[in-house]
Amino acid sequence: MQQSKTVAFHTLGCKLNYSETSTLSRTLEASGFVKKDFEEQADVYVINTCSVTENADKECRMLVRRIQRRAPQSFVVITGCYAQLKPEEIANIEGVDLVLGAAEKFNIAQHLQDLTKGDSARICSCDIEDVSGFNSSYSHADRTRTFLKVQDGCDYNCSFCTIPLARGHSRSDTIDRVLIKVKEIAAQGVKEIVLTGINLGDFGKGNDGGKQRDENFYDLIQELDQIEGIERYRISSIEPNLLSEEMIRFVAQSKKIMPHFHIPLQSGSNKILGLMRRRYQRELYTERVAMIKEQMPHCAIGVDVIVGFPGESKEDFQETFEFLHELDVSYFHVFTYSERDNTPAFDMKPVVPIHERQERNKILRNLSHQKLQYFTQQHLGATRSVLFETVDKNGIMEGYTDNYIKVQTPYRSEWVNKIIDWELR
Ligand code: SF4
């Protein structure tokens, strides 16, 4: 009897990539592969790359080298955003056998029917303009929470971003198909779904068998709210200009959509927002935050911010700092700007020196830390619902409140995947 081939995965980057790796893994398992841990011996290794990761090239080389040491005869596949952006560069890495671009990623099972190693890597990639299909994906972070991809690609053209080049136009699943997936996930006992996409608020774009779609993100969350079995939804991230007042009102009265938003800001200076080609100014952001807090004073709000964008003077940065300082938000994700080929920002001047970028990053991370402490302290003594997770971290279990405050307590197996009213202390 022929032995099953084995496959191991490694994912770089965002939640969307993780959900896609999970789907690639299920696809290969369905076609007879046995999944292994990345640190184990396997016949095939798949690395799902990211274009945002700094030094994606270096990281990829390092991983391939590790694979070669462990399993020199194995077949190495590189896919994901970086594979779409720089297929030739990746094909030249010694030890790579196959590069799969955005259109071919989900046909991985067909590509792995023949595992013969050639003299050079095979590239299966097309122009991103020709990538139009939508492939649904979901992952389990553990069995309590799942990341469900409902949208892909982006039609915005922020001047620093390579995602539209790596993932193509905005397109999404249909509501009907999302509901089928959600029921499938609910049947596995999952309690919480994180709705994931590149530009989630743009949900509804794409065409359904040639018919133009007439659905949007607000329609989606209203439908999801009615599904039995799933008790919590989180919206992974939404652009401020796409977060409408009706959505905020709906979330405020919903028992299932958690009071937690993550809203990219990127800069608190209108000058920089303009250079970044963002589709709003800081005043709109302030309005959205005020609207959320008015309806849900307990709501967690996370903010993405980039420091060191070209042209960001000390005064512009100070403006961002003061803006964030005053804003009633809970935490930030701070990114240090780094140049990306083929983006308009690449040629913008004056460039902010690296040490200055790092310094600004540190300042905002400190501020974020203070914000999170303040937000948590505001809720001490309050009782909120916590979903406890599966992982046993040296006798400790963790969970998150509805409004995303992390809770830790001694591990109790009977609490795993249970939602419990919890007094915050
Ligand atoms: S909204 Fe801007 S930053 Fe976000 S994916 Fe689209 S182009 Fe990139």
Coordinates of C-alpha atoms and ligand atoms in Angstrom, one line a residue:
M1 CA 0.0 0.0 0.0
Q2 CA 1.3 3.4 -0.9
Q3 CA 2.1 5.6 2.1
S4 CA 0.3 9.0 2.4
K5 CA 2.5 12.0 1.7
T6 CA 3.0 14.5 4.5
V7 CA 2.7 18.3 4.4
A8 CA 3.7 21.0 6.9
F9 CA 2.8 24.7 6.8
H10 CA 4.2 28.0 8.0
T11 CA 2.3 31.3 7.9
L12 CA 3.6 34.8 8.0
G13 CA 1.5 37.9 8.4
C14 CA -2.1 38.6 9.1
K15 CA -5.2 36.7 10.2
L16 CA -6.4 36.4 6.6
N17 CA -3.3 34.5 5.8
Y18 CA -3.8 32.2 8.8
S19 CA -7.4 31.5 7.7
E20 CA -6.2 30.8 4.2
T21 CA -3.4 28.4 5.4
S22 CA -6.1 26.5 7.4
T23 CA -8.1 26.1 4.2
L24 CA -5.1 25.0 2.2
S25 CA -4.4 22.5 4.8
R26 CA -7.9 21.1 4.8
T27 CA -7.8 20.9 1.0
L28 CA -4.6 18.9 1.0
E29 CA -5.8 16.6 3.8
A30 CA -9.0 16.0 1.8
S31 CA -6.8 14.9 -1.1
G32 CA -4.8 12.4 1.0
F33 CA -2.0 14.4 2.6
V34 CA -1.2 14.0 6.3
K35 CA -0.5 17.2 8.1
K36 CA 2.7 17.5 10.1
D37 CA 4.1 20.2 12.4
F38 CA 6.4 22.6 10.6
E39 CA 9.3 21.5 12.9
E40 CA 8.8 17.8 11.8
Q41 CA 10.0 15.9 8.7
A42 CA 7.5 16.2 5.9
D43 CA 7.4 15.5 2.1
V44 CA 6.0 19.0 1.3
Y45 CA 6.5 22.3 3.1
V46 CA 4.2 25.2 2.3
I47 CA 5.2 28.8 3.4
N48 CA 2.4 31.3 3.1
T49 CA 4.1 34.7 2.9
C50 CA 3.2 38.3 3.6
S51 CA 4.1 41.4 1.8
V52 CA 3.9 43.6 4.9
T53 CA 6.4 41.6 6.8
E54 CA 9.7 43.4 6.9
N55 CA 12.5 41.5 5.2
A56 CA 10.0 39.0 3.7
D57 CA 12.8 37.9 1.4
K58 CA 15.2 37.2 4.3
E59 CA 12.6 35.4 6.3
C60 CA 11.7 33.2 3.4
R61 CA 15.3 32.3 2.8
M62 CA 15.9 31.5 6.4
L63 CA 12.8 29.2 6.5
V64 CA 13.8 27.4 3.3
R65 CA 17.3 26.9 4.7
R66 CA 15.9 25.4 7.8
I67 CA 13.8 23.0 5.7
Q68 CA 16.8 22.0 3.6
R69 CA 18.8 21.1 6.7
R70 CA 15.9 19.0 8.1
A71 CA 14.5 17.4 4.9
P72 CA 16.7 18.1 1.9
Q73 CA 14.6 15.9 -0.4
S74 CA 11.3 17.7 0.5
F75 CA 9.3 19.7 -2.0
V76 CA 9.1 23.4 -1.0
V77 CA 6.1 25.6 -2.0
I78 CA 6.0 29.4 -1.5
T79 CA 2.7 31.2 -1.8
G80 CA 0.9 34.3 -0.4
C81 CA 1.3 38.0 -1.0
Y82 CA 5.0 38.0 -1.4
A83 CA 4.9 35.2 -3.9
Q84 CA 2.4 37.2 -5.9
L85 CA 4.6 40.4 -5.7
K86 CA 8.0 38.9 -6.4
P87 CA 7.7 35.5 -7.9
E88 CA 11.1 35.6 -9.7
E89 CA 13.0 36.7 -6.6
I90 CA 11.5 33.8 -4.7
A91 CA 12.1 31.3 -7.4
N92 CA 15.8 32.1 -7.2
I93 CA 16.0 31.1 -3.6
E94 CA 17.9 27.9 -3.5
G95 CA 15.6 25.0 -2.4
V96 CA 12.3 26.4 -3.6
D97 CA 10.4 24.1 -6.0
L98 CA 7.2 25.9 -6.7
V99 CA 5.9 29.5 -6.4
L100 CA 2.1 29.9 -6.4
G101 CA 0.6 33.3 -7.0
A102 CA -2.8 34.6 -5.8
A103 CA -4.8 32.9 -8.5
E104 CA -3.2 29.5 -8.1
K105 CA -3.0 29.3 -4.3
F106 CA -6.3 27.4 -3.9
N107 CA -5.4 25.0 -6.7
I108 CA -2.6 23.7 -4.6
A109 CA -3.8 20.1 -4.6
Q110 CA -3.5 19.9 -8.4
H111 CA -0.1 21.5 -8.4
L112 CA 1.1 18.9 -5.8
Q113 CA 0.1 15.9 -7.9
D114 CA 3.6 15.7 -9.2
L115 CA 6.4 16.3 -6.6
T116 CA 9.3 15.8 -9.0
K117 CA 12.0 18.3 -8.2
G118 CA 13.3 20.2 -11.3
D119 CA 16.5 22.1 -11.9
S120 CA 14.7 25.3 -11.1
A121 CA 11.6 26.4 -9.4
R122 CA 8.3 26.4 -11.3
I123 CA 6.3 29.7 -11.1
C124 CA 2.5 29.6 -11.4
S125 CA 1.4 33.1 -11.2
C126 CA -0.6 35.6 -13.3
D127 CA -1.0 39.3 -13.4
I128 CA -2.9 40.5 -10.3
E129 CA -5.4 42.3 -12.6
D130 CA -6.6 38.9 -13.8
V131 CA -7.3 37.6 -10.3
S132 CA -11.0 37.9 -9.7
G133 CA -12.4 34.8 -7.9
F134 CA -13.2 34.7 -4.2
N135 CA -12.1 31.7 -2.1
S136 CA -13.8 31.4 1.2
S137 CA -11.5 30.4 4.1
Y138 CA -11.6 30.0 7.8
S139 CA -9.3 29.0 10.6
H140 CA -9.5 27.9 14.2
A141 CA -7.2 29.8 16.5
D142 CA -8.3 27.2 19.0
R143 CA -11.7 25.6 19.1
T144 CA -13.3 28.6 20.8
R145 CA -12.7 31.2 18.1
T146 CA -12.6 31.1 14.3
F147 CA -11.3 33.7 11.7
L148 CA -13.7 33.7 8.8
K149 CA -12.6 35.4 5.6
V150 CA -15.6 37.1 3.9
Q151 CA -13.8 39.7 1.8
D152 CA -10.5 39.9 -0.1
G153 CA -8.6 42.6 -2.0
C154 CA -8.9 46.4 -2.0
D155 CA -9.9 49.1 -4.4
Y156 CA -8.4 51.9 -2.4
N157 CA -4.9 53.0 -3.2
C158 CA -3.3 54.2 -0.1
S159 CA 0.2 55.5 -1.1
F160 CA 2.1 53.2 1.2
C161 CA 0.3 49.9 0.6
T162 CA 1.2 46.9 -1.5
I163 CA -1.9 44.9 -0.7
P164 CA -3.9 45.8 -3.8
L165 CA -0.9 44.7 -5.9
A166 CA -0.7 41.4 -4.0
R167 CA -4.3 40.6 -3.5
G168 CA -6.1 42.4 -6.3
H169 CA -9.5 44.1 -6.5
S170 CA -12.0 44.1 -3.7
R171 CA -14.3 41.1 -3.9
S172 CA -16.3 39.2 -1.4
D173 CA -18.4 36.2 -0.6
T174 CA -22.2 36.3 -0.9
I175 CA -24.2 36.6 2.3
D176 CA -25.9 33.3 1.4
R177 CA -22.6 31.5 1.2
V178 CA -21.3 33.2 4.4
L179 CA -24.3 32.0 6.3
I180 CA -23.7 28.4 5.1
K181 CA -20.1 28.6 6.3
V182 CA -21.2 30.1 9.7
K183 CA -23.6 27.2 10.2
E184 CA -20.8 24.7 9.3
I185 CA -18.5 26.4 11.9
A186 CA -21.3 26.5 14.5
A187 CA -21.8 22.8 14.1
Q188 CA -18.2 22.3 15.2
G189 CA -19.0 23.9 18.6
V190 CA -17.2 27.2 17.9
K191 CA -18.7 30.1 19.9
E192 CA -16.9 33.1 18.4
I193 CA -16.3 34.2 14.8
V194 CA -13.9 37.0 13.8
L195 CA -15.1 38.4 10.5
T196 CA -11.9 39.0 8.4
G197 CA -11.1 40.7 5.2
I198 CA -8.6 43.2 3.7
N199 CA -11.2 46.0 3.5
L200 CA -14.1 44.5 5.4
G201 CA -16.4 47.5 5.2
D202 CA -16.2 47.2 1.4
F203 CA -18.0 43.8 1.7
G204 CA -20.5 43.2 -1.1
K205 CA -18.3 43.9 -4.1
G206 CA -17.9 41.4 -6.8
N207 CA -20.4 39.7 -9.0
D208 CA -22.3 36.6 -8.5
G209 CA -22.3 34.5 -11.7
G210 CA -22.4 37.7 -13.8
K211 CA -25.1 39.4 -11.7
Q212 CA -24.2 42.6 -10.0
R213 CA -24.4 42.3 -6.2
D214 CA -26.7 44.4 -4.0
E215 CA -25.4 43.6 -0.5
N216 CA -23.2 45.4 2.0
F217 CA -21.5 44.8 5.3
Y218 CA -24.5 46.2 7.2
D219 CA -26.8 43.6 5.6
L220 CA -24.3 40.9 6.5
I221 CA -24.1 41.7 10.2
Q222 CA -27.9 41.9 10.4
E223 CA -28.2 38.4 8.9
L224 CA -25.4 36.9 11.1
D225 CA -27.0 38.3 14.2
Q226 CA -29.8 35.8 13.7
I227 CA -27.8 32.6 13.3
E228 CA -28.3 30.0 16.1
G229 CA -25.2 28.5 17.6
I230 CA -22.6 31.3 17.2
E231 CA -22.8 33.5 20.3
R232 CA -20.2 36.1 19.4
Y233 CA -18.9 38.0 16.3
R234 CA -16.1 40.4 16.2
I235 CA -15.3 42.8 13.3
S236 CA -11.6 42.4 12.8
S237 CA -11.0 45.9 11.3
I238 CA -13.0 48.5 9.5
E239 CA -12.1 51.7 7.7
P240 CA -13.5 54.8 9.5
N241 CA -15.2 56.1 6.4
L242 CA -17.0 52.8 6.0
L243 CA -18.2 52.5 9.6
S244 CA -21.7 54.0 9.3
E245 CA -23.9 55.4 12.0
E246 CA -26.5 52.6 11.3
M247 CA -23.8 50.0 11.8
I248 CA -22.8 51.5 15.1
R249 CA -26.4 51.6 16.3
F250 CA -26.9 48.0 15.2
V251 CA -23.9 46.8 17.1
A252 CA -25.0 48.8 20.2
Q253 CA -28.2 46.8 20.4
S254 CA -26.9 43.4 19.2
K255 CA -26.3 40.7 21.8
K256 CA -23.9 38.9 19.4
I257 CA -21.8 41.5 17.7
M258 CA -19.2 42.4 20.3
P259 CA -18.7 46.0 21.5
H260 CA -15.2 46.1 20.0
F261 CA -14.0 47.9 16.9
H262 CA -10.6 48.1 15.4
I263 CA -10.4 51.2 13.2
P264 CA -7.3 52.2 11.2
L265 CA -6.3 55.8 11.7
Q266 CA -2.7 55.8 10.4
S267 CA -2.0 59.4 11.3
G268 CA -3.6 62.2 13.4
S269 CA -2.3 64.8 11.0
N270 CA -4.5 65.8 8.0
K271 CA -1.4 66.7 6.0
I272 CA -0.1 63.1 6.4
L273 CA -3.5 61.5 5.8
G274 CA -3.6 63.4 2.5
L275 CA -0.1 62.2 1.5
M276 CA -1.1 58.7 2.5
R277 CA -4.2 59.0 0.3
R278 CA -6.5 58.0 3.1
R279 CA -10.2 58.6 2.4
Y280 CA -11.0 60.7 5.5
Q281 CA -9.6 63.4 7.7
R282 CA -9.0 63.3 11.5
E283 CA -12.3 65.1 12.2
L284 CA -14.3 62.1 10.8
Y285 CA -12.3 59.8 13.0
T286 CA -13.2 61.8 16.1
E287 CA -16.8 61.8 15.1
R288 CA -16.9 58.0 14.7
V289 CA -15.2 57.4 18.1
A290 CA -17.6 59.8 19.8
M291 CA -20.6 58.1 18.2
I292 CA -19.4 54.7 19.3
K293 CA -18.8 55.9 22.9
E294 CA -22.1 57.7 23.1
Q295 CA -23.9 54.4 22.2
M296 CA -21.5 52.0 24.0
P297 CA -19.4 53.7 26.7
H298 CA -17.9 50.3 27.5
C299 CA -16.8 49.6 23.8
A300 CA -13.2 48.7 23.1
I301 CA -11.6 50.7 20.3
G302 CA -8.3 49.7 18.8
V303 CA -6.4 52.0 16.4
D304 CA -3.8 51.3 13.7
V305 CA -1.2 54.0 13.3
I306 CA 1.9 54.4 11.2
V307 CA 4.9 56.4 12.3
G308 CA 7.7 57.9 10.2
F309 CA 5.8 58.2 6.9
P310 CA 7.8 60.4 4.5
G311 CA 7.1 64.1 5.2
E312 CA 6.1 63.4 8.8
S313 CA 7.8 66.3 10.6
K314 CA 8.3 66.5 14.4
E315 CA 5.2 68.8 14.5
D316 CA 3.1 66.4 12.5
F317 CA 4.1 63.5 14.8
Q318 CA 3.3 65.7 17.8
E319 CA -0.1 66.4 16.2
T320 CA -0.7 62.6 16.0
F321 CA 0.4 62.1 19.6
E322 CA -1.9 64.8 20.9
F323 CA -4.8 63.6 18.8
L324 CA -4.4 60.0 20.1
H325 CA -3.8 61.3 23.6
E326 CA -7.2 63.0 23.6
L327 CA -9.1 60.2 21.8
D328 CA -11.2 57.9 23.9
V329 CA -9.7 54.7 22.6
S330 CA -8.4 51.5 24.2
Y331 CA -5.1 50.5 22.5
F332 CA -3.1 51.0 19.3
H333 CA -1.2 48.8 16.9
V334 CA 1.8 51.0 16.0
F335 CA 3.6 50.3 12.7
T336 CA 6.9 51.8 11.7
Y337 CA 6.8 53.0 8.1
S338 CA 9.0 51.1 5.8
E339 CA 9.5 51.6 2.1
R340 CA 7.8 49.2 -0.3
D341 CA 8.7 48.9 -4.0
N342 CA 6.1 50.1 -6.5
T343 CA 4.2 52.3 -4.1
P344 CA 3.9 56.1 -4.6
A345 CA 5.2 56.7 -1.1
F346 CA 8.5 55.0 -2.0
D347 CA 9.7 58.2 -3.8
M348 CA 8.2 60.7 -1.3
K349 CA 10.6 63.1 0.4
P350 CA 11.8 64.0 3.0
V351 CA 12.4 60.6 4.4
V352 CA 12.3 60.2 8.2
P353 CA 15.5 58.8 9.6
I354 CA 15.2 55.2 10.8
H355 CA 16.2 56.0 14.4
E356 CA 13.6 58.8 14.5
R357 CA 10.9 56.4 13.2
Q358 CA 11.8 53.9 16.0
E359 CA 11.7 56.6 18.6
R360 CA 8.2 57.7 17.5
N361 CA 7.1 54.1 17.6
K362 CA 8.3 53.8 21.2
I363 CA 6.5 56.9 22.2
L364 CA 3.2 55.7 20.8
R365 CA 3.6 52.2 22.2
N366 CA 4.0 53.8 25.6
L367 CA 0.9 55.8 25.1
S368 CA -1.0 52.7 24.0
H369 CA 0.1 50.9 27.1
Q370 CA -1.3 53.8 29.3
K371 CA -4.6 53.8 27.3
L372 CA -5.0 50.1 27.8
Q373 CA -4.4 50.3 31.5
Y374 CA -6.9 53.2 31.8
F375 CA -9.5 51.3 29.8
T376 CA -9.1 48.2 31.9
Q377 CA -9.2 50.2 35.2
Q378 CA -12.4 51.8 34.2
H379 CA -14.1 48.4 34.2
L380 CA -12.8 47.1 37.5
G381 CA -15.7 45.9 39.6
A382 CA -17.9 45.5 36.5
T383 CA -19.3 42.1 35.5
R384 CA -18.8 41.2 31.8
S385 CA -19.1 38.0 29.8
V386 CA -15.8 36.1 29.2
L387 CA -15.3 33.3 26.6
F388 CA -12.6 31.0 28.1
E389 CA -10.1 29.5 25.6
T390 CA -8.7 26.0 25.4
V391 CA -5.0 26.6 25.9
D392 CA -3.5 25.6 29.3
K393 CA -0.6 28.0 29.8
N394 CA 1.2 26.4 32.8
G395 CA -2.0 26.0 34.7
I396 CA -3.5 29.3 33.6
M397 CA -6.4 29.8 31.2
E398 CA -7.2 33.0 29.3
G399 CA -10.3 34.5 27.9
Y400 CA -11.6 37.8 26.6
T401 CA -14.6 39.9 27.8
D402 CA -17.1 41.0 25.2
N403 CA -15.2 44.3 25.1
Y404 CA -11.8 42.6 24.7
I405 CA -10.3 42.8 28.1
K406 CA -8.0 39.9 28.7
V407 CA -8.8 37.8 31.8
Q408 CA -6.6 35.1 33.4
T409 CA -7.5 32.5 36.0
P410 CA -6.3 29.1 37.1
Y411 CA -7.1 26.5 34.5
R412 CA -10.5 24.7 34.8
S413 CA -11.3 22.3 32.0
E414 CA -15.0 22.7 32.6
W415 CA -14.8 26.3 31.6
V416 CA -13.1 25.8 28.2
N417 CA -15.3 27.2 25.5
K418 CA -17.8 28.5 28.0
I419 CA -19.1 32.0 28.3
I420 CA -19.1 33.0 31.9
D421 CA -20.2 36.2 33.7
W422 CA -17.0 37.5 35.3
E423 CA -16.4 40.2 37.8
L424 CA -13.3 42.1 36.7
R425 CA -10.8 42.6 39.6
Ligands
SF4_1 S1 -7.4 50.5 2.6 FE1 -5.4 51.3 2.1 S2 -4.0 50.4 3.6 FE2 -5.9 49.2 3.6 S3 -5.6 47.5 2.2 FE3 -6.6 49.1 1.0 S4 -4.9 50.3 0.1 FE4 -4.0 49.0 1.8

